[in-house]
mmCIF file of C-alpha atoms in Angstrom:
data_model
loop_
_atom_site.group_PDB
_atom_site.id
_atom_site.type_symbol
_atom_site.label_atom_id
_atom_site.label_comp_id
_atom_site.label_asym_id
_atom_site.label_seq_id
_atom_site.Cartn_x
_atom_site.Cartn_y
_atom_site.Cartn_z
ATOM 1 C CA MET A 1221 0.666 -4.456 6.856
ATOM 2 C CA LEU A 1222 -0.983 -7.829 6.375
ATOM 3 C CA THR A 1223 -4.280 -5.783 5.962
ATOM 4 C CA LEU A 1224 -2.764 -3.248 3.644
ATOM 5 C CA THR A 1225 -1.435 -6.385 1.448
ATOM 6 C CA ALA A 1226 -4.871 -7.717 1.210
ATOM 7 C CA VAL A 1227 -6.479 -4.389 0.373
ATOM 8 C CA THR A 1228 -4.020 -3.982 -2.543
ATOM 9 C CA GLY A 1229 -5.415 -7.216 -4.090
ATOM 10 C CA VAL A 1230 -8.985 -5.759 -4.114
ATOM 11 C CA ILE A 1231 -7.751 -2.359 -5.407
ATOM 12 C CA ASP A 1232 -6.103 -3.871 -8.286
ATOM 13 C CA ALA A 1233 -9.022 -6.208 -9.012
ATOM 14 C CA VAL A 1234 -11.080 -3.188 -9.353
ATOM 15 C CA SER A 1235 -8.539 -1.348 -11.152
ATOM 16 C CA PHE A 1236 -7.841 -4.199 -13.823
ATOM 17 C CA LEU A 1237 -11.256 -5.466 -14.354
ATOM 18 C CA ALA A 1238 -13.524 -2.461 -13.989
ATOM 19 C CA LEU A 1239 -11.219 0.835 -14.809
ATOM 20 C CA GLY A 1240 -8.672 -0.600 -17.029
ATOM 21 C CA PRO A 1241 -6.908 -2.702 -17.951
ATOM 22 C CA VAL A 1242 -4.573 -0.841 -15.553
ATOM 23 C CA PHE A 1243 -2.784 -1.414 -12.226
ATOM 24 C CA THR A 1244 -2.899 1.300 -9.648
ATOM 25 C CA ALA A 1245 -0.935 -0.496 -6.889
ATOM 26 C CA ILE A 1246 1.278 -2.930 -8.582
ATOM 27 C CA GLN A 1247 2.913 -0.296 -11.032
ATOM 28 C CA THR A 1248 4.994 -2.964 -12.702
ATOM 29 C CA GLY A 1249 1.920 -3.988 -14.488
ATOM 30 C CA SER A 1250 1.152 -0.544 -15.536
ATOM 31 C CA VAL A 1251 4.551 -0.093 -17.039
ATOM 32 C CA LEU A 1252 4.297 -3.220 -19.067
ATOM 33 C CA LEU A 1253 0.728 -2.364 -20.144
ATOM 34 C CA LEU A 1254 1.888 0.972 -21.453
ATOM 35 C CA GLY A 1255 4.883 -0.751 -23.349
ATOM 36 C CA PHE A 1256 2.332 -3.181 -24.891
ATOM 37 C CA ALA A 1257 -0.145 -0.243 -25.953
ATOM 38 C CA LEU A 1258 2.768 1.867 -27.470
ATOM 39 C CA ALA A 1259 3.707 -1.277 -29.503
ATOM 40 C CA GLY A 1260 -0.040 -1.520 -30.729
ATOM 41 C CA GLU A 1261 -0.377 -4.821 -29.404
ATOM 42 C CA GLY A 1262 -3.325 -6.362 -27.465
ATOM 43 C CA GLU A 1263 -5.810 -3.646 -28.572
ATOM 44 C CA LEU A 1264 -4.781 -1.856 -25.387
ATOM 45 C CA SER A 1265 -5.019 1.913 -24.802
ATOM 46 C CA ALA A 1266 -1.939 3.879 -23.411
ATOM 47 C CA VAL A 1267 -4.157 6.389 -21.684
ATOM 48 C CA ALA A 1268 -5.005 4.370 -18.401
ATOM 49 C CA PRO A 1269 -1.494 3.230 -17.690
ATOM 50 C CA THR A 1270 -0.181 6.908 -18.296
ATOM 51 C CA VAL A 1271 -2.581 8.301 -15.920
ATOM 52 C CA SER A 1272 -2.035 5.563 -13.289
ATOM 53 C CA LEU A 1273 1.803 6.265 -13.574
ATOM 54 C CA ALA A 1274 1.621 9.736 -13.291
ATOM 55 C CA GLY A 1275 -0.887 9.740 -10.284
ATOM 56 C CA PHE A 1276 1.510 7.301 -8.794
ATOM 57 C CA ALA A 1277 4.382 9.648 -9.072
ATOM 58 C CA VAL A 1278 2.398 12.473 -7.710
ATOM 59 C CA GLY A 1279 1.505 10.401 -4.569
ATOM 60 C CA ALA A 1280 4.920 9.424 -3.980
ATOM 61 C CA VAL A 1281 6.070 12.899 -3.912
ATOM 62 C CA VAL A 1282 3.251 14.356 -1.888
ATOM 63 C CA GLY A 1283 3.529 11.372 0.436
ATOM 64 C CA SER A 1284 7.343 11.748 1.070
ATOM 65 C CA ARG A 1285 6.763 15.477 1.797
ATOM 66 C CA PHE A 1286 3.873 15.064 3.860
ATOM 67 C CA GLU A 1287 5.143 12.300 6.058
ATOM 68 C CA SER A 1288 8.523 13.967 6.583
ATOM 69 C CA ARG A 1289 6.951 16.979 7.823
ATOM 70 C CA MET A 1290 4.810 15.042 10.120
ATOM 71 C CA GLU A 1291 7.678 13.416 11.373
ATOM 72 C CA THR A 1292 9.775 16.512 11.844
ATOM 73 C CA GLY A 1293 6.616 18.007 13.659
ATOM 74 C CA GLY A 1294 6.740 15.116 16.299
ATOM 75 C CA HIS A 1295 3.482 13.712 14.674
ATOM 76 C CA ARG A 1296 2.672 9.719 14.009
ATOM 77 C CA TRP A 1297 3.602 10.014 10.474
ATOM 78 C CA PHE A 1298 2.658 6.206 9.824
ATOM 79 C CA VAL A 1299 -0.971 6.895 11.027
ATOM 80 C CA ALA A 1300 -0.917 10.184 9.326
ATOM 81 C CA GLY A 1301 0.112 8.531 6.011
ATOM 82 C CA LEU A 1302 -2.568 5.785 6.259
ATOM 83 C CA LEU A 1303 -5.274 8.149 7.064
ATOM 84 C CA ALA A 1304 -4.361 10.269 4.045
ATOM 85 C CA GLU A 1305 -4.411 7.363 1.985
ATOM 86 C CA ALA A 1306 -7.934 6.049 3.444
ATOM 87 C CA VAL A 1307 -9.341 9.476 2.433
ATOM 88 C CA LEU A 1308 -8.096 9.332 -1.091
ATOM 89 C CA LEU A 1309 -9.647 5.780 -1.305
ATOM 90 C CA ALA A 1310 -12.786 6.973 -0.236
ATOM 91 C CA ALA A 1311 -12.802 9.749 -2.576
ATOM 92 C CA ALA A 1312 -12.097 7.388 -5.291
ATOM 93 C CA GLY A 1313 -15.214 5.162 -4.283
ATOM 94 C CA GLY A 1314 -17.288 8.237 -4.581
ATOM 95 C CA VAL A 1315 -16.144 8.996 -7.877
ATOM 96 C CA ALA A 1316 -16.505 5.589 -9.128
ATOM 97 C CA TRP A 1317 -20.087 5.312 -7.958
ATOM 98 C CA GLY A 1318 -22.348 4.237 -10.606
ATOM 99 C CA ILE A 1319 -19.462 2.879 -13.004
ATOM 100 C CA ASP A 1320 -20.817 -0.099 -14.882
ATOM 101 C CA ALA A 1321 -17.975 -2.556 -14.606
ATOM 102 C CA GLY A 1322 -19.313 -4.811 -17.426
ATOM 103 C CA SER A 1323 -20.024 -2.007 -19.973
ATOM 104 C CA GLY A 1324 -16.636 -2.291 -21.605
ATOM 105 C CA THR A 1325 -16.276 1.501 -22.109
ATOM 106 C CA ARG A 1326 -13.733 3.778 -20.662
ATOM 107 C CA ASN A 1327 -14.586 7.343 -19.924
ATOM 108 C CA ALA A 1328 -13.424 10.360 -17.835
ATOM 109 C CA GLN A 1329 -15.142 8.833 -14.534
ATOM 110 C CA GLN A 1330 -12.547 5.848 -14.978
ATOM 111 C CA GLN A 1331 -9.715 7.751 -15.542
ATOM 112 C CA GLY A 1332 -10.535 9.982 -12.634
ATOM 113 C CA THR A 1333 -10.856 7.126 -10.339
ATOM 114 C CA VAL A 1334 -7.536 5.501 -11.684
ATOM 115 C CA ALA A 1335 -5.762 8.886 -10.987
ATOM 116 C CA ILE A 1336 -7.054 9.114 -7.415
ATOM 117 C CA LEU A 1337 -6.251 5.402 -6.755
ATOM 118 C CA ALA A 1338 -2.729 5.960 -8.097
ATOM 119 C CA VAL A 1339 -2.076 8.847 -6.085
ATOM 120 C CA ALA A 1340 -3.410 6.933 -3.016
ATOM 121 C CA MET A 1341 -1.033 3.957 -3.618
ATOM 122 C CA GLY A 1342 2.035 6.216 -4.240
ATOM 123 C CA MET A 1343 1.438 7.482 -0.845
ATOM 124 C CA ARG A 1344 1.016 4.056 0.408
ATOM 125 C CA ASN A 1345 4.445 2.922 -1.079
ATOM 126 C CA VAL A 1346 6.094 5.847 0.541
ATOM 127 C CA THR A 1347 4.527 4.719 3.906
ATOM 128 C CA THR A 1348 5.639 1.166 3.818
ATOM 129 C CA LEU A 1349 9.125 2.206 2.427
ATOM 130 C CA ARG A 1350 9.621 4.275 5.679
ATOM 131 C CA ALA A 1351 8.277 1.662 7.696
ATOM 132 C CA PRO A 1352 10.578 -1.262 6.467
ATOM 133 C CA VAL A 1353 8.895 -4.467 7.381
ATOM 134 C CA PRO A 1354 11.131 -7.254 5.986
ATOM 135 C CA ASP A 1355 9.611 -9.288 3.069
ATOM 136 C CA LEU A 1356 6.169 -7.364 3.318
ATOM 137 C CA SER A 1357 6.002 -4.406 0.873
ATOM 138 C CA THR A 1358 2.077 -4.622 0.623
ATOM 139 C CA THR A 1359 2.120 -4.225 -3.050
ATOM 140 C CA VAL A 1360 4.950 -6.702 -4.450
ATOM 141 C CA ALA A 1361 4.854 -10.585 -4.323
ATOM 142 C CA THR A 1362 7.828 -11.300 -6.481
ATOM 143 C CA ARG A 1363 10.474 -10.704 -3.842
ATOM 144 C CA SER A 1364 8.575 -12.235 -1.125
ATOM 145 C CA LEU A 1365 7.868 -15.436 -3.234
ATOM 146 C CA THR A 1366 11.664 -15.569 -4.031
ATOM 147 C CA ALA A 1367 12.698 -14.941 -0.465
ATOM 148 C CA PHE A 1368 10.377 -17.660 0.680
ATOM 149 C CA LEU A 1369 11.655 -20.247 -1.785
ATOM 150 C CA SER A 1370 15.277 -19.298 -1.321
ATOM 151 C CA GLY A 1371 15.113 -19.160 2.551
ATOM 152 C CA SER A 1372 13.417 -22.626 2.639
ATOM 153 C CA MET A 1373 14.771 -25.928 3.806
ATOM 154 C CA VAL A 1374 14.582 -27.093 0.070
ATOM 155 C CA SER A 1375 17.190 -24.434 -1.234
ATOM 156 C CA PRO A 1376 18.877 -22.783 1.600
ATOM 157 C CA ASP A 1377 20.570 -19.640 0.565
ATOM 158 C CA SER A 1378 23.300 -18.141 2.933
ATOM 159 C CA ARG A 1379 22.468 -14.488 1.903
ATOM 160 C CA ILE A 1380 18.730 -14.901 2.407
ATOM 161 C CA THR A 1381 17.479 -14.545 5.934
ATOM 162 C CA ALA A 1382 15.707 -17.805 7.114
ATOM 163 C CA GLY A 1383 13.724 -18.568 10.225
ATOM 164 C CA GLY A 1384 10.180 -19.048 11.140
ATOM 165 C CA ARG A 1385 8.884 -15.588 11.339
ATOM 166 C CA ALA A 1386 10.584 -14.244 8.165
ATOM 167 C CA GLN A 1387 8.965 -17.326 6.262
ATOM 168 C CA VAL A 1388 5.547 -16.745 7.832
ATOM 169 C CA ARG A 1389 5.779 -13.049 6.592
ATOM 170 C CA ARG A 1390 6.749 -14.052 3.036
ATOM 171 C CA VAL A 1391 3.898 -16.649 2.594
ATOM 172 C CA ALA A 1392 1.431 -14.575 4.263
ATOM 173 C CA GLY A 1393 2.097 -11.590 2.077
ATOM 174 C CA VAL A 1394 1.835 -13.614 -0.959
ATOM 175 C CA CYS A 1395 -1.428 -15.411 0.008
ATOM 176 C CA LEU A 1396 -3.083 -12.233 1.172
ATOM 177 C CA LEU A 1397 -2.379 -10.425 -2.078
ATOM 178 C CA PHE A 1398 -3.676 -13.476 -3.871
ATOM 179 C CA ALA A 1399 -6.820 -13.502 -1.809
ATOM 180 C CA GLY A 1400 -7.512 -9.852 -1.911
ATOM 181 C CA GLY A 1401 -7.495 -10.131 -5.747
ATOM 182 C CA LEU A 1402 -9.635 -12.991 -5.899
ATOM 183 C CA PHE A 1403 -12.125 -11.468 -3.324
ATOM 184 C CA GLY A 1404 -12.416 -8.311 -5.431
ATOM 185 C CA ALA A 1405 -12.830 -10.147 -8.670
ATOM 186 C CA TRP A 1406 -15.609 -12.304 -7.248
ATOM 187 C CA LEU A 1407 -17.327 -9.090 -5.824
ATOM 188 C CA LEU A 1408 -17.260 -7.669 -9.351
ATOM 189 C CA HIS A 1409 -18.450 -10.897 -10.769
ATOM 190 C CA VAL A 1410 -21.511 -11.216 -8.483
ATOM 191 C CA GLY A 1411 -22.463 -7.414 -9.540
ATOM 192 C CA VAL A 1412 -20.822 -5.340 -6.813
ATOM 193 C CA GLY A 1413 -19.743 -1.933 -8.394
ATOM 194 C CA PRO A 1414 -16.444 -0.416 -8.066
ATOM 195 C CA GLY A 1415 -17.721 2.485 -5.971
ATOM 196 C CA PRO A 1416 -19.052 0.269 -3.069
ATOM 197 C CA MET A 1417 -15.970 -1.731 -3.123
ATOM 198 C CA LEU A 1418 -13.647 1.157 -2.763
ATOM 199 C CA LEU A 1419 -15.808 2.619 -0.081
ATOM 200 C CA ALA A 1420 -15.404 -0.633 1.761
ATOM 201 C CA VAL A 1421 -11.720 -0.521 1.297
ATOM 202 C CA ALA A 1422 -11.490 2.808 2.709
ATOM 203 C CA ALA A 1423 -13.472 1.784 5.675
ATOM 204 C CA VAL A 1424 -11.411 -1.195 6.188
ATOM 205 C CA GLU A 1425 -8.274 0.661 6.220
ATOM 206 C CA LEU A 1426 -9.678 3.540 8.387
ATOM 207 C CA ALA A 1427 -10.652 0.496 11.111
ATOM 208 C CA ALA A 1428 -6.891 -0.968 10.924
ATOM 209 C CA THR A 1429 -5.370 2.327 11.295
ATOM 210 C CA ALA A 1430 -7.695 3.098 14.321
ATOM 211 C CA VAL A 1431 -6.656 -0.148 15.853
ATOM 212 C CA TYR A 1432 -2.954 0.386 15.063
ATOM 213 C CA GLY A 1433 -3.276 3.757 16.525
ATOM 214 C CA ILE A 1434 -4.726 2.557 19.878
ATOM 215 C CA VAL A 1435 -2.667 -0.494 20.258
ATOM 216 C CA ALA A 1436 0.799 0.968 19.228
ATOM 217 C CA ARG A 1437 0.569 4.249 21.272
ATOM 218 C CA PRO A 1438 3.803 5.806 21.440
ATOM 219 C CA PRO A 1439 5.762 5.714 24.899
ATOM 220 C CA ARG A 1440 4.988 8.555 27.182
ATOM 221 C CA PRO A 1441 8.025 10.877 27.523
ATOM 222 C CA GLY A 1442 9.451 10.134 31.317
ATOM 223 C CA PRO A 1443 10.758 12.667 33.652
ATOM 224 C CA PRO A 1444 13.985 14.540 32.528
ATOM 225 C CA PRO A 1445 17.046 12.764 33.617
ATOM 226 C CA THR A 1446 18.709 14.315 36.765
ATOM 227 C CA ARG A 1447 22.108 15.325 36.685
ATOM 228 C CA PRO A 1448 24.409 13.936 39.230
ATOM 229 C CA PRO A 1449 25.423 16.386 42.012
ATOM 230 C CA ARG A 1450 28.975 18.190 41.179
ATOM 231 C CA ALA A 1451 31.731 17.051 43.053
ATOM 232 C CA GLN A 1452 32.954 19.754 45.547
ATOM 233 C CA PRO A 1453 36.690 20.705 45.032
ATOM 234 C CA ALA A 1454 38.907 19.759 47.761
ATOM 235 C CA GLY A 1455 39.115 22.177 50.636
ATOM 236 C CA GLY A 1456 36.092 24.046 49.187
#
């Protein structure tokens, strides 16, 4: 989950700085950008936010059906969901290959990449919602930061879970999201293209999924429980 959080920062760095301005993971940003564009302020286009929101909705619906069926069939839905996301990220990297992040133009290649990324992030949010890790949604920093401050010794809140492990998760989520965004922006600044960046992100996610799949193997089913012998009726 921490790896996914860092990856989110890189993805939205690519989305906002090279494909947009638009967000494909943190959809709160796309909702606001769409509102700004419709109001005619900031010389923003409504196309990219609309494509992103639509792709995200498709990803959430498809991800929910896909992972529910995997779980019903007895498969490891968490691993399957992450693998599907990584495949989509790799596809987005292939579509984005050759995009010039500094050109300032927005064309069908960029919008196609935005759509695929948004579908992947819609599936991601279903995956993380189905596997609730407290204060670590991988795509939202506001709640984690609020919970960290409200659960601290400075301003303890009786309704906010305190404790060392919870606080570590919260601050780690915020810091890794920031670090991912910083690293992604730096890579774009030094001339790395969106395509190679997204392919690298897909490779990182595949590696993390493989490690999780090996380390967190499901327990093997044990032998069926034996039934206690039936009591013999008296005199039988």
